[in-house]
CSV table of N, CA and C in Angstrom, one decimal:
chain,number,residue,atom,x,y,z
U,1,UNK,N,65.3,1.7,-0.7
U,1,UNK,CA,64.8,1.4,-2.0
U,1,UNK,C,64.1,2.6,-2.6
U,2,UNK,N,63.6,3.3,-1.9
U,2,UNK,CA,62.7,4.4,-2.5
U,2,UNK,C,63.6,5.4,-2.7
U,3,UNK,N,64.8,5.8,-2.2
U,3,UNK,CA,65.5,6.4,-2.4
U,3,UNK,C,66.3,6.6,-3.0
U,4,UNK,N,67.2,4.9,-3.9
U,4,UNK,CA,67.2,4.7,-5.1
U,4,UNK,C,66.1,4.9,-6.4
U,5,UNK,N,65.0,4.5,-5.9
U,5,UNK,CA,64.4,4.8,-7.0
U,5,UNK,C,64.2,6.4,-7.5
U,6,UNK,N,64.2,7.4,-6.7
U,6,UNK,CA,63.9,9.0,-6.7
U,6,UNK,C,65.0,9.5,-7.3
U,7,UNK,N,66.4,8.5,-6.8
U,7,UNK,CA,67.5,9.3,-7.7
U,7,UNK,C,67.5,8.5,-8.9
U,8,UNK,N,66.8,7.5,-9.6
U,8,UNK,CA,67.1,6.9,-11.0
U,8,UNK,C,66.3,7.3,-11.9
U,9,UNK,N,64.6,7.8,-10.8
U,9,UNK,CA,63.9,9.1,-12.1
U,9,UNK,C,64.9,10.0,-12.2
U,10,UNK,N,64.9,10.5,-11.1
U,10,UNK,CA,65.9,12.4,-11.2
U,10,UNK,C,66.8,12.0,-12.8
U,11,UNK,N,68.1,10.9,-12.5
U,11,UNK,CA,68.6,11.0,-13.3
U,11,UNK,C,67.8,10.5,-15.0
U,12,UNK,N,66.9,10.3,-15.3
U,12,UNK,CA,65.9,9.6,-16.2
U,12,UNK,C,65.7,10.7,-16.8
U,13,UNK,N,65.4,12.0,-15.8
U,13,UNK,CA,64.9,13.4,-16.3
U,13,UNK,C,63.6,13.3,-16.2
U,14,UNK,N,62.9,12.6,-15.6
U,14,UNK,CA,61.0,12.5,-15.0
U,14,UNK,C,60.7,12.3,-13.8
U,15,UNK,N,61.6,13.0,-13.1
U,15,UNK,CA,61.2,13.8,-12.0
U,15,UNK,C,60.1,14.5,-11.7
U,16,UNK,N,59.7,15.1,-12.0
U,16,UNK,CA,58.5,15.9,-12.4
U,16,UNK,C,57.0,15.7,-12.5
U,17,UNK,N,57.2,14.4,-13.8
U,17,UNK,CA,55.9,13.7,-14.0
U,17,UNK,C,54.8,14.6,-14.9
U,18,UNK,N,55.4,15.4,-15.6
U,18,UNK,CA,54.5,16.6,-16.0
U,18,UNK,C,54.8,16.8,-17.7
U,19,UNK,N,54.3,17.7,-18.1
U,19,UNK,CA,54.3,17.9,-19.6
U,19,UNK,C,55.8,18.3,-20.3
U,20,UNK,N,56.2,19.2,-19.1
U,20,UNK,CA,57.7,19.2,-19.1
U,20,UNK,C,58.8,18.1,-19.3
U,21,UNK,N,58.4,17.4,-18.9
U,21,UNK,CA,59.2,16.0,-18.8
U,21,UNK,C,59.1,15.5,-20.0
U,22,UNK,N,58.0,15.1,-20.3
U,22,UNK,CA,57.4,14.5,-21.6
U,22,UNK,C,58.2,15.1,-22.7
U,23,UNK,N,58.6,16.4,-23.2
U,23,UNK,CA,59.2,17.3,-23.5
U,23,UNK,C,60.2,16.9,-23.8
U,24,UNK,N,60.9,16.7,-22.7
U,24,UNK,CA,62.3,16.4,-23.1
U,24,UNK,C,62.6,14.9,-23.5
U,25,UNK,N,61.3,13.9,-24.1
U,25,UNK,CA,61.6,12.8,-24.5
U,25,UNK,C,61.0,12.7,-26.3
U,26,UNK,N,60.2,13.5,-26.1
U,26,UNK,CA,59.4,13.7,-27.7
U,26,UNK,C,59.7,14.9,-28.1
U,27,UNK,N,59.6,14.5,-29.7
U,27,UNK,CA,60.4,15.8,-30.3
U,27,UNK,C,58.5,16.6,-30.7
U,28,UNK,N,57.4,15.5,-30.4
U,28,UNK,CA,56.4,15.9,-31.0
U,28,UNK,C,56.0,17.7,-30.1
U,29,UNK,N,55.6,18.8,-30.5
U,29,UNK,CA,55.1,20.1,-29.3
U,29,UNK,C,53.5,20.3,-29.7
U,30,UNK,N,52.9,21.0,-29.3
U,30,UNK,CA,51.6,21.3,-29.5
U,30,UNK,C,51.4,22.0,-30.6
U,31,UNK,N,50.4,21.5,-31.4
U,31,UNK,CA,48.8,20.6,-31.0
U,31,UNK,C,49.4,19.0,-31.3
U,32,UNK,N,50.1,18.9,-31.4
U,32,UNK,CA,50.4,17.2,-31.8
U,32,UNK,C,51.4,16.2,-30.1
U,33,UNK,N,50.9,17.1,-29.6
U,33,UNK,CA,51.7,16.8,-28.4
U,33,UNK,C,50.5,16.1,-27.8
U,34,UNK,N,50.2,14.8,-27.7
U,34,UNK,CA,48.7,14.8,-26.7
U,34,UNK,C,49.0,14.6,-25.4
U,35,UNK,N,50.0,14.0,-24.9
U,35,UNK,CA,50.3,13.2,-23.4
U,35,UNK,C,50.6,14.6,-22.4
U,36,UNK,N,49.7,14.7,-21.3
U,36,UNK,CA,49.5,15.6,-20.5
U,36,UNK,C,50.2,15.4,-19.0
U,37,UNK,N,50.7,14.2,-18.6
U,37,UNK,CA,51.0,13.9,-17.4
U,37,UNK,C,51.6,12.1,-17.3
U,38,UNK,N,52.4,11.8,-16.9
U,38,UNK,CA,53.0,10.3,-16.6
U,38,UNK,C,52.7,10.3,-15.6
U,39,UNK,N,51.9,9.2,-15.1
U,39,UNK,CA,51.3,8.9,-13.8
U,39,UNK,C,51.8,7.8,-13.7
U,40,UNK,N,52.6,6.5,-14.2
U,40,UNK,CA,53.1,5.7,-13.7
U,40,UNK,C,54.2,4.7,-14.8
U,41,UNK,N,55.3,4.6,-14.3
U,41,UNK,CA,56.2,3.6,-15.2
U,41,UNK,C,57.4,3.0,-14.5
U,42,UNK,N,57.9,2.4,-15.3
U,42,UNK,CA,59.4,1.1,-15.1
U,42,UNK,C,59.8,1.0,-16.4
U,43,UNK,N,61.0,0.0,-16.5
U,43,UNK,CA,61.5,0.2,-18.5
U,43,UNK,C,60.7,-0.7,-18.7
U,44,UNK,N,59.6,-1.2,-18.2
U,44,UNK,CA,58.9,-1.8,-19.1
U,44,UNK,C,57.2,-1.9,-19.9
U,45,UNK,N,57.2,-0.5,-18.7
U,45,UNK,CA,55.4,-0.2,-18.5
U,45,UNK,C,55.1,1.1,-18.5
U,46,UNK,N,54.4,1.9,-19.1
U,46,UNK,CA,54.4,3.4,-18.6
U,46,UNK,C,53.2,3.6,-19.2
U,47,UNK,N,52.6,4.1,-17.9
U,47,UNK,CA,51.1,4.9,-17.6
U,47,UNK,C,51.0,6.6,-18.0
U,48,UNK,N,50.3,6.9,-19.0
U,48,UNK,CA,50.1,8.5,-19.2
U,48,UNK,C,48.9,9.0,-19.0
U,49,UNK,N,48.6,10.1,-18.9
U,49,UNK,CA,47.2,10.6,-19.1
U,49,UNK,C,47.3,11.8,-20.4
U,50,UNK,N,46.6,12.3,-20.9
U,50,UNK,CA,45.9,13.1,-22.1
U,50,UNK,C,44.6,13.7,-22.7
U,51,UNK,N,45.1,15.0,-22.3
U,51,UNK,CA,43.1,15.3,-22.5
U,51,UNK,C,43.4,16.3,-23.7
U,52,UNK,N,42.5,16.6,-24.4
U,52,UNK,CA,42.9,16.8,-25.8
U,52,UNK,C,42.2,18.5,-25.6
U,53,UNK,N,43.4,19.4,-26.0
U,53,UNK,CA,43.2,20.8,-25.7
U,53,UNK,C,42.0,21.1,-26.7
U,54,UNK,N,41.4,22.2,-26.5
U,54,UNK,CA,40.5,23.3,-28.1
U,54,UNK,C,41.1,23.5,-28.9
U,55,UNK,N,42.1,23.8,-29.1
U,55,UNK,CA,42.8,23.7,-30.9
U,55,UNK,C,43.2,22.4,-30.7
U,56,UNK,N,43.4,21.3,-30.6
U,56,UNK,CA,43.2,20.0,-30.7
U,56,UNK,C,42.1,19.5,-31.1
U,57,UNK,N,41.2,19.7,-30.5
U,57,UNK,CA,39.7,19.5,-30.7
U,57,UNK,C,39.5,19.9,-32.1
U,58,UNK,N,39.9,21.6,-32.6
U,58,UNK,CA,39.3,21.9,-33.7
U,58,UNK,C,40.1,21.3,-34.9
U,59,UNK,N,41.1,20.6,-34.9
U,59,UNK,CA,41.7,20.0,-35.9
U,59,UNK,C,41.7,19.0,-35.9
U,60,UNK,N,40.9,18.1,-35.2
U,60,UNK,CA,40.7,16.3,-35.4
U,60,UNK,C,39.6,16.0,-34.2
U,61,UNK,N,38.3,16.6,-34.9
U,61,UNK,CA,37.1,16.4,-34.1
U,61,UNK,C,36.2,16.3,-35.4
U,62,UNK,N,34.9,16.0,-35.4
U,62,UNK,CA,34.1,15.3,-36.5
U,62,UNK,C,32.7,16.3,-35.7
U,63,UNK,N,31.7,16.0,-36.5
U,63,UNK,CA,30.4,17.0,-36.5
U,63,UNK,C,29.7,16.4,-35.4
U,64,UNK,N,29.9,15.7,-34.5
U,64,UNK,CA,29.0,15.2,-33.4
U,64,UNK,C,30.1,15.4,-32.3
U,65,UNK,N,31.4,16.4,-31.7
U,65,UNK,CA,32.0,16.7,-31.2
U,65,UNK,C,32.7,15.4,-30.7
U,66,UNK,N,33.0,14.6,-31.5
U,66,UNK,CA,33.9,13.2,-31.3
U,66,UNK,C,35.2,13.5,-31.3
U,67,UNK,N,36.0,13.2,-30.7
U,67,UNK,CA,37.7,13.3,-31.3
U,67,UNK,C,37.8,11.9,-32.3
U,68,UNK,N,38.4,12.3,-33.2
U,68,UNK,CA,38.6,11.3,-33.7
U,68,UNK,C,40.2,10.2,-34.0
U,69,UNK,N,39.9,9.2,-34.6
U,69,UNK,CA,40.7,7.9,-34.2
U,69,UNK,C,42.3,8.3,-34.2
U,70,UNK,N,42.4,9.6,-35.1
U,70,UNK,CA,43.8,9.3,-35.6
U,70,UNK,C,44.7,10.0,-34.2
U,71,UNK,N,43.9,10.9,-33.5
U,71,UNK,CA,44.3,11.4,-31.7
U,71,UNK,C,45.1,10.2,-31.3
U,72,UNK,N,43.7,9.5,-31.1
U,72,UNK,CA,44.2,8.6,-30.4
U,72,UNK,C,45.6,7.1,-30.6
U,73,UNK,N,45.2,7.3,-31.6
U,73,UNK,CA,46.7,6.3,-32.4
U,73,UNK,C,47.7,7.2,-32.3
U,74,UNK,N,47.8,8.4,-32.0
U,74,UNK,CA,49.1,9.6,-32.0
U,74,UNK,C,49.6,9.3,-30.7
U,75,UNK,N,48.7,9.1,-29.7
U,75,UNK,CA,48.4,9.4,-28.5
U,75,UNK,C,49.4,7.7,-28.2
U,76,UNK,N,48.4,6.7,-28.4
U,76,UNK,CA,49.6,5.7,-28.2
U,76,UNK,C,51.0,5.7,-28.9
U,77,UNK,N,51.1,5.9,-29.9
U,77,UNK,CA,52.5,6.3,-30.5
U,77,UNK,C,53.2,6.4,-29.4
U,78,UNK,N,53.3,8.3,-29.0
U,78,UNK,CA,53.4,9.0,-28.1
U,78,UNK,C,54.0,8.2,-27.3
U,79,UNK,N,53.0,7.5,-26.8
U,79,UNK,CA,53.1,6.7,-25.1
U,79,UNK,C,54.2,5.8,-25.3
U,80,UNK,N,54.2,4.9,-26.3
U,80,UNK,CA,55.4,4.0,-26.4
U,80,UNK,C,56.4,4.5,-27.2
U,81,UNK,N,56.8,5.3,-27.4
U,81,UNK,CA,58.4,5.9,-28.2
U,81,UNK,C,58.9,6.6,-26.6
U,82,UNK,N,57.9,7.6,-26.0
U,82,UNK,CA,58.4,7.9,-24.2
U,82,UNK,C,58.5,6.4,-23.8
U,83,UNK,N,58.2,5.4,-24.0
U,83,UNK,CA,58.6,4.4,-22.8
U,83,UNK,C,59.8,3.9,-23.3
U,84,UNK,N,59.8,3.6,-24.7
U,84,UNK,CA,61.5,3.2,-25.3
U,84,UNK,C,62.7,4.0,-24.8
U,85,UNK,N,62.2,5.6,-25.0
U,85,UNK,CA,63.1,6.4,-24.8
U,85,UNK,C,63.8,6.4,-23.1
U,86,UNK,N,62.9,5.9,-22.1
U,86,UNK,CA,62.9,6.0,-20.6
U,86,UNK,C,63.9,4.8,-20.7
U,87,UNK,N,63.1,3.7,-21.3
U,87,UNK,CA,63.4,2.5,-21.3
U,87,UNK,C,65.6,2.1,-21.3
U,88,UNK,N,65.8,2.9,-22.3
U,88,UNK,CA,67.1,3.1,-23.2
U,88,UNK,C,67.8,4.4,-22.7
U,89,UNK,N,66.8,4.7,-21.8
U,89,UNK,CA,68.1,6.4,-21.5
U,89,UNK,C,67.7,7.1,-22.9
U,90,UNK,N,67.8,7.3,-23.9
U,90,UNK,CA,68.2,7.4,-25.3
U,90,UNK,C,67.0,8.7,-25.5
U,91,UNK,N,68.1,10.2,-25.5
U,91,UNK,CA,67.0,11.2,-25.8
U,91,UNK,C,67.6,11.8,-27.7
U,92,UNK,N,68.6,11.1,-28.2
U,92,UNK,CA,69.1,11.7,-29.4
U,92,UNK,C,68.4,11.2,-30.4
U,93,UNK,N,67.9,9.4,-30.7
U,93,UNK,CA,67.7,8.7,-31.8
U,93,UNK,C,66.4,9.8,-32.3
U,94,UNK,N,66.1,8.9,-33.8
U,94,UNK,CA,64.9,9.6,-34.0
U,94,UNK,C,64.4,8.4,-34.2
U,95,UNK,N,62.9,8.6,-34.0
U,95,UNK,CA,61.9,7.3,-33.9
U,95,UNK,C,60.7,7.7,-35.4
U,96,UNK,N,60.5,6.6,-35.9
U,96,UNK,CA,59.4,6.6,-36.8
U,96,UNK,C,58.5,5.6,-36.4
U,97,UNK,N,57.1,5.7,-36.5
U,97,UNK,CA,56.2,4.5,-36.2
U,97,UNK,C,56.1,4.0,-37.5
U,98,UNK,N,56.3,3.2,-37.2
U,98,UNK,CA,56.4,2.1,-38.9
U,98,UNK,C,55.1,1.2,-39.2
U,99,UNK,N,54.9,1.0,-37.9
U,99,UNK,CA,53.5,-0.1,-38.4
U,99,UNK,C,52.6,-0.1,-37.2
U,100,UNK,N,51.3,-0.8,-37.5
U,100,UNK,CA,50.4,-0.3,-36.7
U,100,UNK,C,49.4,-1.8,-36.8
U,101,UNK,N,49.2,-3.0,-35.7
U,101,UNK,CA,48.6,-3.9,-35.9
U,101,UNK,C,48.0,-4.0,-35.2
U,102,UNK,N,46.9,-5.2,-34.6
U,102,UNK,CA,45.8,-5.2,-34.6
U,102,UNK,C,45.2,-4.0,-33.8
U,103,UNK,N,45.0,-3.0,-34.7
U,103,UNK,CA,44.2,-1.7,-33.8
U,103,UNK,C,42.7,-2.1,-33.9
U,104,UNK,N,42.3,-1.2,-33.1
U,104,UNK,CA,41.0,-1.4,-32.1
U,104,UNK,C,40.3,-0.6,-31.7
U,105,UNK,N,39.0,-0.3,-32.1
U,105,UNK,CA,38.4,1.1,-31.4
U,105,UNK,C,37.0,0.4,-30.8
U,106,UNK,N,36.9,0.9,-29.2
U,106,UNK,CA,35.2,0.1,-29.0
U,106,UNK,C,34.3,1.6,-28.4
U,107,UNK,N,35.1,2.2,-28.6
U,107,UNK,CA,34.0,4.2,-28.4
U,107,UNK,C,34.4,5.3,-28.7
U,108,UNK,N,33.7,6.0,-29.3
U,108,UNK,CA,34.7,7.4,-29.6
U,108,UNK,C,35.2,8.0,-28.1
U,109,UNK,N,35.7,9.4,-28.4
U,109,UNK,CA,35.9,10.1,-27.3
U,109,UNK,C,35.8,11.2,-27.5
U,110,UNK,N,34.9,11.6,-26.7
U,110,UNK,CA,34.6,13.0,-26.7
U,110,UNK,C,35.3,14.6,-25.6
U,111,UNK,N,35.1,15.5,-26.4
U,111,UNK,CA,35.8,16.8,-26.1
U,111,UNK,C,35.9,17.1,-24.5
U,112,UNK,N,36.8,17.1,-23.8
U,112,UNK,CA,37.2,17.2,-22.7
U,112,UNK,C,37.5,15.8,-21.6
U,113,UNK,N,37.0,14.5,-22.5
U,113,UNK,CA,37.4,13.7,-21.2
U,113,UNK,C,39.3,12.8,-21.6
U,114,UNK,N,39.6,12.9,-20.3
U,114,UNK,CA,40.8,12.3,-20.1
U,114,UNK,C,40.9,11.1,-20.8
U,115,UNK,N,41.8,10.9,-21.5
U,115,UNK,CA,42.3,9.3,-22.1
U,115,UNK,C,44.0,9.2,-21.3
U,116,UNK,N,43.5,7.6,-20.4
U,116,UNK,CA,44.6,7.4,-19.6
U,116,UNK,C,45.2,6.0,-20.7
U,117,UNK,N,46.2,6.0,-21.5
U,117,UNK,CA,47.5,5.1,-22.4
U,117,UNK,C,47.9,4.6,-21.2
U,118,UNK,N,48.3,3.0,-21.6
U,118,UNK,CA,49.4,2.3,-21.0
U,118,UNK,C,50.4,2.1,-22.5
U,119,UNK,N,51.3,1.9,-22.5
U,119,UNK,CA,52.5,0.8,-23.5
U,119,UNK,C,52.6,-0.3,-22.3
U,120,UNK,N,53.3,-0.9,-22.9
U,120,UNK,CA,53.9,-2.1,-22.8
U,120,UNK,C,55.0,-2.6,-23.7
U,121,UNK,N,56.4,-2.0,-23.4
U,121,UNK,CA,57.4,-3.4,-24.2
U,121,UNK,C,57.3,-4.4,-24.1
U,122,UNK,N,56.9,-5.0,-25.7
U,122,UNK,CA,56.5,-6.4,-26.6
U,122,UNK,C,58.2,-6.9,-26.6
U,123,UNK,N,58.8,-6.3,-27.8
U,123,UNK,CA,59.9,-6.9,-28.0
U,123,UNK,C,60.4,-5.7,-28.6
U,124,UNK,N,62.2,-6.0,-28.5
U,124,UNK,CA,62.8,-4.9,-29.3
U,124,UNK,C,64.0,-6.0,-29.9
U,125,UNK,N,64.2,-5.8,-31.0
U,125,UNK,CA,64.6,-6.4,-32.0
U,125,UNK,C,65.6,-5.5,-33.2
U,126,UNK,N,66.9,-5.3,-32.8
U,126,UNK,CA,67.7,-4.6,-33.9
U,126,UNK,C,67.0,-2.8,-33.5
U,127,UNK,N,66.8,-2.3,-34.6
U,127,UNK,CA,66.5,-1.2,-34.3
U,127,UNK,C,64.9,-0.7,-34.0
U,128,UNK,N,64.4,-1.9,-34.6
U,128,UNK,CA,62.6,-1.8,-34.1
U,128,UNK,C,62.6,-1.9,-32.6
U,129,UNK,N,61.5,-1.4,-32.1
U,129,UNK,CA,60.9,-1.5,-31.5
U,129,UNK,C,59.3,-1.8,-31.4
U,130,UNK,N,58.6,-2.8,-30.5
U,130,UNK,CA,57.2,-3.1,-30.7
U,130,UNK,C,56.9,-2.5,-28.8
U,131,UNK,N,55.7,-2.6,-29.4
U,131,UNK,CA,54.8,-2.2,-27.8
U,131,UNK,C,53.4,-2.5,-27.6
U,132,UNK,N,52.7,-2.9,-26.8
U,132,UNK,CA,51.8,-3.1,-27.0
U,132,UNK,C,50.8,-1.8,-26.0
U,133,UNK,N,49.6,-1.1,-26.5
U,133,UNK,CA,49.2,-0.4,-26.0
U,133,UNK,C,47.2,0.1,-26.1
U,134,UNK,N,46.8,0.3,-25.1
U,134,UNK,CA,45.9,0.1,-24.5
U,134,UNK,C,45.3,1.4,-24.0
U,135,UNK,N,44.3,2.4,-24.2
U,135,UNK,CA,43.5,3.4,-23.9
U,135,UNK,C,42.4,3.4,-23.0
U,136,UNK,N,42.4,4.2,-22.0
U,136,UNK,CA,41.1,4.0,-21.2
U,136,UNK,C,40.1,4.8,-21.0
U,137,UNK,N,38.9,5.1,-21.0
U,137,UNK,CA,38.1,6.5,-20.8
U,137,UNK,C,37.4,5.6,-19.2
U,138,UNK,N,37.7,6.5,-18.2
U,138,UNK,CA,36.7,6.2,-17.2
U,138,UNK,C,36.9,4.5,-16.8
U,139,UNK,N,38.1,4.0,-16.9
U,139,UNK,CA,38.4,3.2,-16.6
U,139,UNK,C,37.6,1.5,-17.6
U,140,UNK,N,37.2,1.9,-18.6
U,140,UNK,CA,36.6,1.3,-20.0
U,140,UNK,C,37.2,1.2,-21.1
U,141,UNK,N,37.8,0.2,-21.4
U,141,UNK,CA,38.9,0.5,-22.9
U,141,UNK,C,38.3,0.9,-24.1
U,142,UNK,N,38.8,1.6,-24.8
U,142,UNK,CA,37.7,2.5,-25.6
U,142,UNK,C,39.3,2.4,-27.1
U,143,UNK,N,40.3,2.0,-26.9
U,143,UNK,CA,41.2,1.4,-27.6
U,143,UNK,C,42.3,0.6,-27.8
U,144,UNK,N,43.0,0.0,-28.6
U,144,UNK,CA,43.9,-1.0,-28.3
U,144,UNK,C,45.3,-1.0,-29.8
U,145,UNK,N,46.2,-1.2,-29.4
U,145,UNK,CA,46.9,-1.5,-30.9
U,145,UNK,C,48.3,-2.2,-30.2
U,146,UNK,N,48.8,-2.6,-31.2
U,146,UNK,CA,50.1,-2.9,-31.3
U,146,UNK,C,51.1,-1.9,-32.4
U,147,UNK,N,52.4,-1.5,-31.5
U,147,UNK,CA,53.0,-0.6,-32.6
U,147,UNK,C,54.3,-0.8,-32.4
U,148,UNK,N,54.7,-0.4,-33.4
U,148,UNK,CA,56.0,-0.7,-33.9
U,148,UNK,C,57.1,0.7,-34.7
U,149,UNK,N,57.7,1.5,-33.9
U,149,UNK,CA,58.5,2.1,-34.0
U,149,UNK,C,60.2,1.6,-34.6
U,150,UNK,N,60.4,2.7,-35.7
U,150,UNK,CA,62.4,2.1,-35.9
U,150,UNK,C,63.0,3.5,-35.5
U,151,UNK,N,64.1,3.2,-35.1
U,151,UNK,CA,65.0,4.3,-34.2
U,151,UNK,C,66.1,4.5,-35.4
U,152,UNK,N,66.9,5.5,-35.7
U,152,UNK,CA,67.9,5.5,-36.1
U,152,UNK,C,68.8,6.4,-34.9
């Protein structure tokens, strides 16, 4: 079984598990690139980590060295258009995030610590896509939303 599984990443192309990988699923590159590492997934779940570089920082940080909210809504984006794309094989479509529901912030985040994203496929419906997704600082949810991507 594990041996299957090694050759269904390989062929997935996340092999790797690294920023590289990520790469080859988002068209997003740096500084808008936040997901730093995939630490865990299936087509239906996928774990990231992301720590927000210094020119990151200096273009969406606030006067008390907070990162601010819109990172982190990028950041789940991010996490669930990679899980759709894992999910579907599918490295051609192009994805727009269309909507954005009950979002959620319970702490800022500040300059150098790790934000670990989950997704979660909600439902996929025609050419939408929903997800549901969840931020962690230090194992404390510090965000939450539901989002909704359309592929063409």
């Amino acid at each position: 079984v594990q041996r299957q599984w090694q050759r269904r990443k390989s062929h997935m192309g996340l092999h790797h598990r690294d920023i590289g990988s990520v790469e080859n699923w988002l068209k997003q590159r740096h500084p808008m690139l936040v997901i730093t590492q995939i630490i865990e997934y299936d087509e239906k779940r996928l774990i990231v980590a992301g720590r927000m570089h210094d020119s990151q920082c200096d273009l969406f940080i606030d006067d008390e060295h907070k990162i601010v909210e819109v990172l982190l809504v990028e950041m789940m984006g991010q996490t669930a258009e990679c899980l759709y794309r894992i999910a579907k094989r599918d490295r051609k479509s192009r994805g727009f995030l269309v909507r954005l529901d009950q979002v959620k912030f319970t702490r800022r985040v500040f300059r150098n610590e790790t934000v670990i994203t989950e997704a979660e496929l909600t439902k996929v419906f025609g050419k939408y896509v929903s997800a549901k997704c969840r931020s962690y600082v230090d194992g404390g949810l510090i965000a939450s939303a539901d989002i909704t991507h359309y592929y063409t």
